[in-house]
PDB file of C-alpha atoms and ligand atoms in Angstrom:
ATOM      1  CA  UNK A 102     -44.477  57.682  11.758  1.00 81.00           C
ATOM      2  CA  UNK A 103     -41.861  60.332  12.306  1.00 82.00           C
ATOM      3  CA  UNK A 104     -38.294  59.659  13.407  1.00 94.00           C
ATOM      4  CA  UNK A 105     -37.942  55.892  13.856  1.00 97.00           C
ATOM      5  CA  UNK A 106     -35.010  54.918  16.082  1.00 97.00           C
ATOM      6  CA  UNK A 107     -34.046  51.332  16.920  1.00 96.00           C
ATOM      7  CA  UNK A 108     -32.163  51.106  20.208  1.00 97.00           C
ATOM      8  CA  UNK A 109     -29.809  48.174  20.647  1.00 95.00           C
ATOM      9  CA  UNK A 110     -26.622  47.436  22.547  1.00 94.00           C
ATOM     10  CA  UNK A 111     -23.524  49.134  21.241  1.00 93.00           C
ATOM     11  CA  UNK A 112     -21.542  45.891  21.684  1.00 93.00           C
ATOM     12  CA  UNK A 113     -22.304  42.189  22.264  1.00 91.00           C
ATOM     13  CA  UNK A 114     -20.040  39.108  22.436  1.00 91.00           C
ATOM     14  CA  UNK A 115     -19.289  37.350  19.140  1.00 89.00           C
ATOM     15  CA  UNK A 116     -21.707  34.466  19.775  1.00 86.00           C
ATOM     16  CA  UNK A 117     -24.672  36.845  20.025  1.00 88.00           C
ATOM     17  CA  UNK A 118     -23.926  38.766  16.858  1.00 90.00           C
ATOM     18  CA  UNK A 119     -26.523  38.200  14.193  1.00 91.00           C
ATOM     19  CA  UNK A 120     -29.008  37.022  16.838  1.00 89.00           C
ATOM     20  CA  UNK A 121     -29.730  40.181  18.831  1.00 93.00           C
ATOM     21  CA  UNK A 122     -33.403  40.942  18.481  1.00 93.00           C
ATOM     22  CA  UNK A 123     -33.006  44.342  16.974  1.00 95.00           C
ATOM     23  CA  UNK A 124     -32.600  42.157  13.865  1.00 93.00           C
ATOM     24  CA  UNK A 125     -36.337  41.460  13.788  1.00 91.00           C
ATOM     25  CA  UNK A 126     -37.089  45.169  13.990  1.00 94.00           C
ATOM     26  CA  UNK A 127     -34.506  46.091  11.348  1.00 92.00           C
ATOM     27  CA  UNK A 128     -35.892  43.321   9.153  1.00 90.00           C
ATOM     28  CA  UNK A 129     -39.462  44.594   9.424  1.00 92.00           C
ATOM     29  CA  UNK A 130     -38.366  48.172   8.778  1.00 93.00           C
ATOM     30  CA  UNK A 131     -36.437  47.040   5.708  1.00 92.00           C
ATOM     31  CA  UNK A 132     -39.441  45.084   4.417  1.00 90.00           C
ATOM     32  CA  UNK A 133     -41.623  48.112   4.972  1.00 91.00           C
ATOM     33  CA  UNK A 134     -39.132  50.428   3.318  1.00 92.00           C
ATOM     34  CA  UNK A 135     -39.325  52.801   6.295  1.00 94.00           C
ATOM     35  CA  UNK A 136     -36.303  54.988   7.059  1.00 96.00           C
ATOM     36  CA  UNK A 137     -34.805  54.532  10.528  1.00 93.00           C
ATOM     37  CA  UNK A 138     -31.716  55.122  12.617  1.00 95.00           C
ATOM     38  CA  UNK A 139     -29.983  52.776  15.039  1.00 93.00           C
ATOM     39  CA  UNK A 140     -28.699  54.035  18.386  1.00 95.00           C
ATOM     40  CA  UNK A 141     -26.357  51.934  20.531  1.00 93.00           C
ATOM     41  CA  UNK A 142     -26.676  51.811  24.330  1.00 95.00           C
ATOM     42  CA  UNK A 143     -24.129  50.386  26.785  1.00 95.00           C
ATOM     43  CA  UNK A 144     -24.472  46.682  27.571  1.00 94.00           C
ATOM     44  CA  UNK A 145     -22.623  46.859  30.886  1.00 94.00           C
ATOM     45  CA  UNK A 146     -23.926  49.954  32.631  1.00 93.00           C
ATOM     46  CA  UNK A 147     -27.641  50.000  31.984  1.00 95.00           C
ATOM     47  CA  UNK A 148     -28.987  53.119  33.650  1.00 94.00           C
ATOM     48  CA  UNK A 149     -32.412  54.319  34.723  1.00 96.00           C
ATOM     49  CA  UNK A 150     -32.985  55.781  31.255  1.00 97.00           C
ATOM     50  CA  UNK A 151     -32.535  52.298  29.719  1.00 98.00           C
ATOM     51  CA  UNK A 152     -34.956  50.725  32.220  1.00 97.00           C
ATOM     52  CA  UNK A 153     -37.463  53.511  31.614  1.00 97.00           C
ATOM     53  CA  UNK A 154     -37.701  52.314  28.007  1.00 98.00           C
ATOM     54  CA  UNK A 155     -37.209  48.566  28.539  1.00 98.00           C
ATOM     55  CA  UNK A 156     -38.132  47.401  32.075  1.00 96.00           C
ATOM     56  CA  UNK A 157     -36.095  44.182  31.714  1.00 96.00           C
ATOM     57  CA  UNK A 158     -32.966  46.134  30.845  1.00 97.00           C
ATOM     58  CA  UNK A 159     -32.907  44.471  27.445  1.00 97.00           C
ATOM     59  CA  UNK A 160     -32.861  45.561  23.824  1.00 96.00           C
ATOM     60  CA  UNK A 161     -34.376  46.391  21.453  1.00 96.00           C
ATOM     61  CA  UNK A 162     -36.800  49.211  21.912  1.00 98.00           C
ATOM     62  CA  UNK A 163     -38.133  51.542  19.263  1.00 97.00           C
ATOM     63  CA  UNK A 164     -38.884  55.227  19.475  1.00 98.00           C
ATOM     64  CA  UNK A 165     -41.168  56.946  17.006  1.00 98.00           C
ATOM     65  CA  UNK A 166     -40.913  60.589  17.976  1.00 96.00           C
ATOM     66  CA  UNK A 167     -42.322  60.778  21.512  1.00 96.00           C
ATOM     67  CA  UNK A 168     -43.651  57.207  21.412  1.00 97.00           C
ATOM     68  CA  UNK A 169     -41.452  54.517  22.947  1.00 98.00           C
ATOM     69  CA  UNK A 170     -42.231  50.808  22.648  1.00 98.00           C
ATOM     70  CA  UNK A 171     -40.394  47.673  23.840  1.00 98.00           C
ATOM     71  CA  UNK A 172     -40.772  43.906  23.172  1.00 97.00           C
ATOM     72  CA  UNK A 173     -39.909  42.867  19.645  1.00 94.00           C
ATOM     73  CA  UNK A 174     -43.338  41.345  19.084  1.00 95.00           C
ATOM     74  CA  UNK A 175     -45.076  44.554  20.138  1.00 96.00           C
ATOM     75  CA  UNK A 176     -42.737  46.658  18.009  1.00 95.00           C
ATOM     76  CA  UNK A 177     -43.484  44.543  14.948  1.00 93.00           C
ATOM     77  CA  UNK A 178     -47.221  44.762  15.521  1.00 95.00           C
ATOM     78  CA  UNK A 179     -46.878  48.516  16.004  1.00 96.00           C
ATOM     79  CA  UNK A 180     -45.069  48.842  12.666  1.00 93.00           C
ATOM     80  CA  UNK A 181     -47.476  46.469  10.965  1.00 92.00           C
ATOM     81  CA  UNK A 182     -50.470  48.652  11.947  1.00 93.00           C
ATOM     82  CA  UNK A 183     -49.138  51.304   9.572  1.00 91.00           C
ATOM     83  CA  UNK A 184     -47.786  49.175   6.784  1.00 92.00           C
ATOM     84  CA  UNK A 185     -49.726  46.804   4.576  1.00 90.00           C
ATOM     85  CA  UNK A 186     -46.494  45.105   3.503  1.00 90.00           C
ATOM     86  CA  UNK A 187     -46.198  43.800   7.056  1.00 89.00           C
ATOM     87  CA  UNK A 188     -49.863  42.976   7.703  1.00 91.00           C
ATOM     88  CA  UNK A 189     -52.857  42.970   5.358  1.00 89.00           C
ATOM     89  CA  UNK A 190     -55.712  45.357   6.166  1.00 91.00           C
ATOM     90  CA  UNK A 191     -58.623  42.914   5.796  1.00 93.00           C
ATOM     91  CA  UNK A 192     -59.978  41.374   8.988  1.00 95.00           C
ATOM     92  CA  UNK A 193     -59.166  37.734   8.185  1.00 93.00           C
ATOM     93  CA  UNK A 194     -55.693  38.635   6.956  1.00 90.00           C
ATOM     94  CA  UNK A 195     -55.003  40.592  10.154  1.00 92.00           C
ATOM     95  CA  UNK A 196     -56.306  37.722  12.277  1.00 93.00           C
ATOM     96  CA  UNK A 197     -53.900  35.316  10.579  1.00 90.00           C
ATOM     97  CA  UNK A 198     -50.948  37.630  11.146  1.00 90.00           C
ATOM     98  CA  UNK A 199     -51.900  38.069  14.806  1.00 94.00           C
ATOM     99  CA  UNK A 200     -52.370  34.349  15.459  1.00 91.00           C
ATOM    100  CA  UNK A 201     -49.082  33.411  13.831  1.00 90.00           C
ATOM    101  CA  UNK A 202     -47.169  36.221  15.498  1.00 91.00           C
ATOM    102  CA  UNK A 203     -48.305  35.060  18.916  1.00 94.00           C
ATOM    103  CA  UNK A 204     -47.693  31.423  17.927  1.00 89.00           C
ATOM    104  CA  UNK A 205     -44.086  32.243  17.065  1.00 88.00           C
ATOM    105  CA  UNK A 206     -43.501  33.891  20.443  1.00 92.00           C
ATOM    106  CA  UNK A 207     -45.725  31.825  22.667  1.00 92.00           C
ATOM    107  CA  UNK A 208     -45.878  28.337  21.167  1.00 86.00           C
ATOM    108  CA  UNK A 209     -42.554  27.971  19.403  1.00 87.00           C
ATOM    109  CA  UNK A 210     -40.149  30.323  21.122  1.00 90.00           C
ATOM    110  CA  UNK A 211     -41.217  29.253  24.605  1.00 90.00           C
ATOM    111  CA  UNK A 212     -39.796  25.861  23.628  1.00 84.00           C
ATOM    112  CA  UNK A 213     -36.934  26.893  21.362  1.00 83.00           C
ATOM    113  CA  UNK A 214     -35.345  29.314  23.804  1.00 85.00           C
ATOM    114  CA  UNK A 215     -35.085  26.924  26.785  1.00 86.00           C
ATOM    115  CA  UNK A 216     -33.966  24.207  24.355  1.00 82.00           C
ATOM    116  CA  UNK A 217     -31.148  26.416  23.131  1.00 80.00           C
ATOM    117  CA  UNK A 218     -30.204  27.289  26.688  1.00 78.00           C
ATOM    118  CA  UNK A 219     -30.100  23.658  27.799  1.00 79.00           C
ATOM    119  CA  UNK A 220     -28.039  22.836  24.746  1.00 78.00           C
ATOM    120  CA  UNK A 221     -25.573  25.623  25.454  1.00 77.00           C
ATOM    121  CA  UNK A 222     -25.443  24.586  29.108  1.00 74.00           C
ATOM    122  CA  UNK A 223     -24.644  20.980  28.233  1.00 73.00           C
ATOM    123  CA  UNK A 224     -22.046  22.042  25.701  1.00 69.00           C
ATOM    124  CA  UNK A 225     -20.187  24.295  28.108  1.00 65.00           C
ATOM    125  CA  UNK A 226     -18.936  24.165  31.675  1.00 58.00           C
ATOM    126  CA  UNK A 227     -20.471  27.548  32.542  1.00 56.00           C
ATOM    127  CA  UNK A 228     -21.971  27.964  36.007  1.00 53.00           C
ATOM    128  CA  UNK A 229     -21.423  24.396  37.223  1.00 58.00           C
ATOM    129  CA  UNK A 230     -24.097  23.398  39.710  1.00 60.00           C
ATOM    130  CA  UNK A 231     -26.470  26.155  38.690  1.00 67.00           C
ATOM    131  CA  UNK A 232     -29.077  25.530  36.036  1.00 75.00           C
ATOM    132  CA  UNK A 233     -29.241  28.208  33.349  1.00 77.00           C
ATOM    133  CA  UNK A 234     -33.025  28.006  33.378  1.00 82.00           C
ATOM    134  CA  UNK A 235     -33.098  28.989  37.092  1.00 84.00           C
ATOM    135  CA  UNK A 236     -30.763  31.929  36.479  1.00 86.00           C
ATOM    136  CA  UNK A 237     -32.764  32.980  33.428  1.00 85.00           C
ATOM    137  CA  UNK A 238     -36.118  32.836  35.180  1.00 89.00           C
ATOM    138  CA  UNK A 239     -34.900  34.481  38.400  1.00 91.00           C
ATOM    139  CA  UNK A 240     -33.736  37.395  36.232  1.00 91.00           C
ATOM    140  CA  UNK A 241     -37.170  37.734  34.651  1.00 91.00           C
ATOM    141  CA  UNK A 242     -38.947  37.585  38.009  1.00 93.00           C
ATOM    142  CA  UNK A 243     -36.562  40.166  39.456  1.00 95.00           C
ATOM    143  CA  UNK A 244     -37.498  42.641  36.747  1.00 94.00           C
ATOM    144  CA  UNK A 245     -41.216  41.906  37.037  1.00 94.00           C
ATOM    145  CA  UNK A 246     -40.957  42.376  40.803  1.00 96.00           C
ATOM    146  CA  UNK A 247     -39.654  45.926  40.278  1.00 96.00           C
ATOM    147  CA  UNK A 248     -42.365  46.722  37.742  1.00 94.00           C
ATOM    148  CA  UNK A 249     -45.187  45.342  39.872  1.00 95.00           C
ATOM    149  CA  UNK A 250     -43.937  46.978  43.058  1.00 97.00           C
ATOM    150  CA  UNK A 251     -45.093  50.338  41.716  1.00 96.00           C
ATOM    151  CA  UNK A 252     -48.161  49.660  39.629  1.00 95.00           C
ATOM    152  CA  UNK A 253     -51.464  47.922  39.984  1.00 96.00           C
ATOM    153  CA  UNK A 254     -51.831  46.894  36.345  1.00 94.00           C
ATOM    154  CA  UNK A 255     -49.207  46.729  33.607  1.00 89.00           C
ATOM    155  CA  UNK A 256     -50.588  49.214  31.118  1.00 86.00           C
ATOM    156  CA  UNK A 257     -52.279  51.675  33.483  1.00 86.00           C
ATOM    157  CA  UNK A 258     -55.783  50.256  33.593  1.00 90.00           C
ATOM    158  CA  UNK A 259     -56.527  46.535  33.511  1.00 91.00           C
ATOM    159  CA  UNK A 260     -56.019  45.107  29.995  1.00 89.00           C
ATOM    160  CA  UNK A 261     -55.354  41.925  28.051  1.00 86.00           C
ATOM    161  CA  UNK A 262     -51.688  42.423  29.010  1.00 85.00           C
ATOM    162  CA  UNK A 263     -52.675  41.592  32.608  1.00 90.00           C
ATOM    163  CA  UNK A 264     -54.670  38.543  31.556  1.00 89.00           C
ATOM    164  CA  UNK A 265     -51.601  37.134  29.832  1.00 88.00           C
ATOM    165  CA  UNK A 266     -48.988  38.191  32.382  1.00 90.00           C
ATOM    166  CA  UNK A 267     -51.024  37.176  35.449  1.00 92.00           C
ATOM    167  CA  UNK A 268     -51.801  33.800  33.947  1.00 91.00           C
ATOM    168  CA  UNK A 269     -48.143  33.234  33.029  1.00 87.00           C
ATOM    169  CA  UNK A 270     -47.173  33.969  36.655  1.00 92.00           C
ATOM    170  CA  UNK A 271     -50.110  32.084  38.181  1.00 94.00           C
ATOM    171  CA  UNK A 272     -48.648  28.690  37.318  1.00 90.00           C
ATOM    172  CA  UNK A 273     -45.364  29.712  38.947  1.00 90.00           C
ATOM    173  CA  UNK A 274     -47.239  30.759  42.078  1.00 93.00           C
ATOM    174  CA  UNK A 275     -49.047  27.430  42.150  1.00 91.00           C
ATOM    175  CA  UNK A 276     -45.612  25.743  42.311  1.00 90.00           C
ATOM    176  CA  UNK A 277     -44.451  28.080  45.151  1.00 91.00           C
ATOM    177  CA  UNK A 278     -42.169  29.919  42.760  1.00 90.00           C
ATOM    178  CA  UNK A 279     -43.122  33.418  43.878  1.00 93.00           C
ATOM    179  CA  UNK A 280     -42.210  33.201  47.568  1.00 95.00           C
ATOM    180  CA  UNK A 281     -39.268  35.570  47.060  1.00 95.00           C
ATOM    181  CA  UNK A 282     -41.253  37.908  44.816  1.00 95.00           C
ATOM    182  CA  UNK A 283     -44.060  39.359  46.931  1.00 98.00           C
ATOM    183  CA  UNK A 284     -45.143  42.038  44.437  1.00 98.00           C
ATOM    184  CA  UNK A 285     -45.582  39.375  41.743  1.00 96.00           C
ATOM    185  CA  UNK A 286     -47.473  37.242  44.225  1.00 97.00           C
ATOM    186  CA  UNK A 287     -49.805  40.117  45.166  1.00 98.00           C
ATOM    187  CA  UNK A 288     -50.351  40.884  41.471  1.00 96.00           C
ATOM    188  CA  UNK A 289     -51.446  37.314  40.781  1.00 96.00           C
ATOM    189  CA  UNK A 290     -53.755  37.436  43.817  1.00 98.00           C
ATOM    190  CA  UNK A 291     -55.200  40.792  42.683  1.00 97.00           C
ATOM    191  CA  UNK A 292     -55.781  39.577  39.132  1.00 95.00           C
ATOM    192  CA  UNK A 293     -57.283  36.273  40.123  1.00 96.00           C
ATOM    193  CA  UNK A 294     -59.624  37.996  42.600  1.00 97.00           C
ATOM    194  CA  UNK A 295     -61.349  39.775  39.701  1.00 96.00           C
ATOM    195  CA  UNK A 296     -64.902  38.514  39.241  1.00 96.00           C
ATOM    196  CA  UNK A 297     -64.227  37.812  35.562  1.00 95.00           C
ATOM    197  CA  UNK A 298     -61.311  35.525  36.425  1.00 95.00           C
ATOM    198  CA  UNK A 299     -63.271  33.799  39.188  1.00 93.00           C
ATOM    199  CA  UNK A 300     -66.161  33.146  36.808  1.00 95.00           C
ATOM    200  CA  UNK A 301     -63.961  32.048  33.887  1.00 94.00           C
ATOM    201  CA  UNK A 302     -62.002  29.721  36.179  1.00 96.00           C
ATOM    202  CA  UNK A 303     -65.123  28.213  37.737  1.00 94.00           C
ATOM    203  CA  UNK A 304     -66.735  27.805  34.327  1.00 94.00           C
ATOM    204  CA  UNK A 305     -63.662  26.016  32.986  1.00 92.00           C
ATOM    205  CA  UNK A 306     -63.598  23.637  35.938  1.00 94.00           C
ATOM    206  CA  UNK A 307     -67.324  22.966  35.475  1.00 93.00           C
ATOM    207  CA  UNK A 308     -66.829  22.412  31.759  1.00 90.00           C
ATOM    208  CA  UNK A 309     -64.186  19.750  32.279  1.00 88.00           C
ATOM    209  CA  UNK A 310     -66.051  18.194  35.206  1.00 92.00           C
ATOM    210  CA  UNK A 311     -68.918  17.413  32.834  1.00 90.00           C
ATOM    211  CA  UNK A 312     -66.625  14.992  31.024  1.00 80.00           C
ATOM    212  CA  UNK A 313     -65.738  13.007  34.219  1.00 85.00           C
TER     213      UNK A 313
HETATM  214  N1  LIG B 562     -38.769  39.422  24.768  1.00 87.70           N
HETATM  215  C1  LIG B 562     -37.771  40.398  24.432  1.00 87.70           C
HETATM  216  C2  LIG B 562     -36.419  39.719  24.558  1.00 87.70           C
HETATM  217  C3  LIG B 562     -35.319  40.682  24.275  1.00 87.70           C
HETATM  218  C4  LIG B 562     -33.963  40.040  24.475  1.00 87.70           C
HETATM  219  O1  LIG B 562     -33.836  38.840  24.808  1.00 87.70           O
HETATM  220  N2  LIG B 562     -32.931  40.854  24.292  1.00 87.70           N
HETATM  221  C5  LIG B 562     -31.586  40.400  24.493  1.00 87.70           C
HETATM  222  C6  LIG B 562     -30.773  40.681  23.266  1.00 87.70           C
HETATM  223  S1  LIG B 562     -31.346  39.683  21.950  1.00 87.70           S
HETATM  224  C7  LIG B 562     -30.986  41.184  25.646  1.00 87.70           C
HETATM  225  O2  LIG B 562     -31.220  42.359  25.777  1.00 87.70           O
HETATM  226  N3  LIG B 562     -30.208  40.476  26.477  1.00 87.70           N
HETATM  227  C8  LIG B 562     -29.566  41.056  27.601  1.00 87.70           C
HETATM  228  C9  LIG B 562     -30.219  40.700  28.884  1.00 87.70           C
HETATM  229  O3  LIG B 562     -31.195  39.925  28.901  1.00 87.70           O
HETATM  230  O4  LIG B 562     -29.780  41.199  29.920  1.00 87.70           O
HETATM  231  C10 LIG B 562     -37.985  40.926  23.033  1.00 87.70           C
HETATM  232  O5  LIG B 562     -38.330  40.124  22.161  1.00 87.70           O
HETATM  233  O6  LIG B 562     -37.796  42.128  22.792  1.00 87.70           O
END
């Protein structure tokens, strides 16, 4: 690791302070004892440079010399690869860290974040008539639409990133939630046309049908 730089907003409203996700990255870096710098980027005018590093226009992202990585979970795993204080080296130890990292993001935070948003919505009179969850999700789809408009697969060639992203969007498509996001819709169609998906899907249906 060379010159580690955590990029975060240069200002956020009071209520967000202490909760911006650069905290997780700073925390990991502190645990690891790795030197790093923090660079602030504007919260209001987020330019092309910002989106080139973080396609959702969010923070944080980390640069390590020429390497740039976004998504807090990915950044932590990236740091953990090089630091035994963040993840043990033995196979079972690594597996436990991976399973619990994904559990935090995918099993707990998928519930805790909407819960917090509903709670904030009920406690305030913001956006009357518009549900925060709709605004939140439309924002996410808007960013994914831009990403998927210009690439076939998320990480260059097909990868486990596409398995997870396509499956997350597939349920939305099944509920007609992608009608205004044609690139997302085409991506789901492309992914689910892959022979491996078709077979896995058919096999799952057959598996459960056995129990009928
Ligand atoms: N999944 C992303 C979420 C990042 C995130 O929610 N960042 C917030 C700050 S904590 C942000 O940039 N909010 C501004 C926005 O969404 O426009 C990660 O973990 O890195």
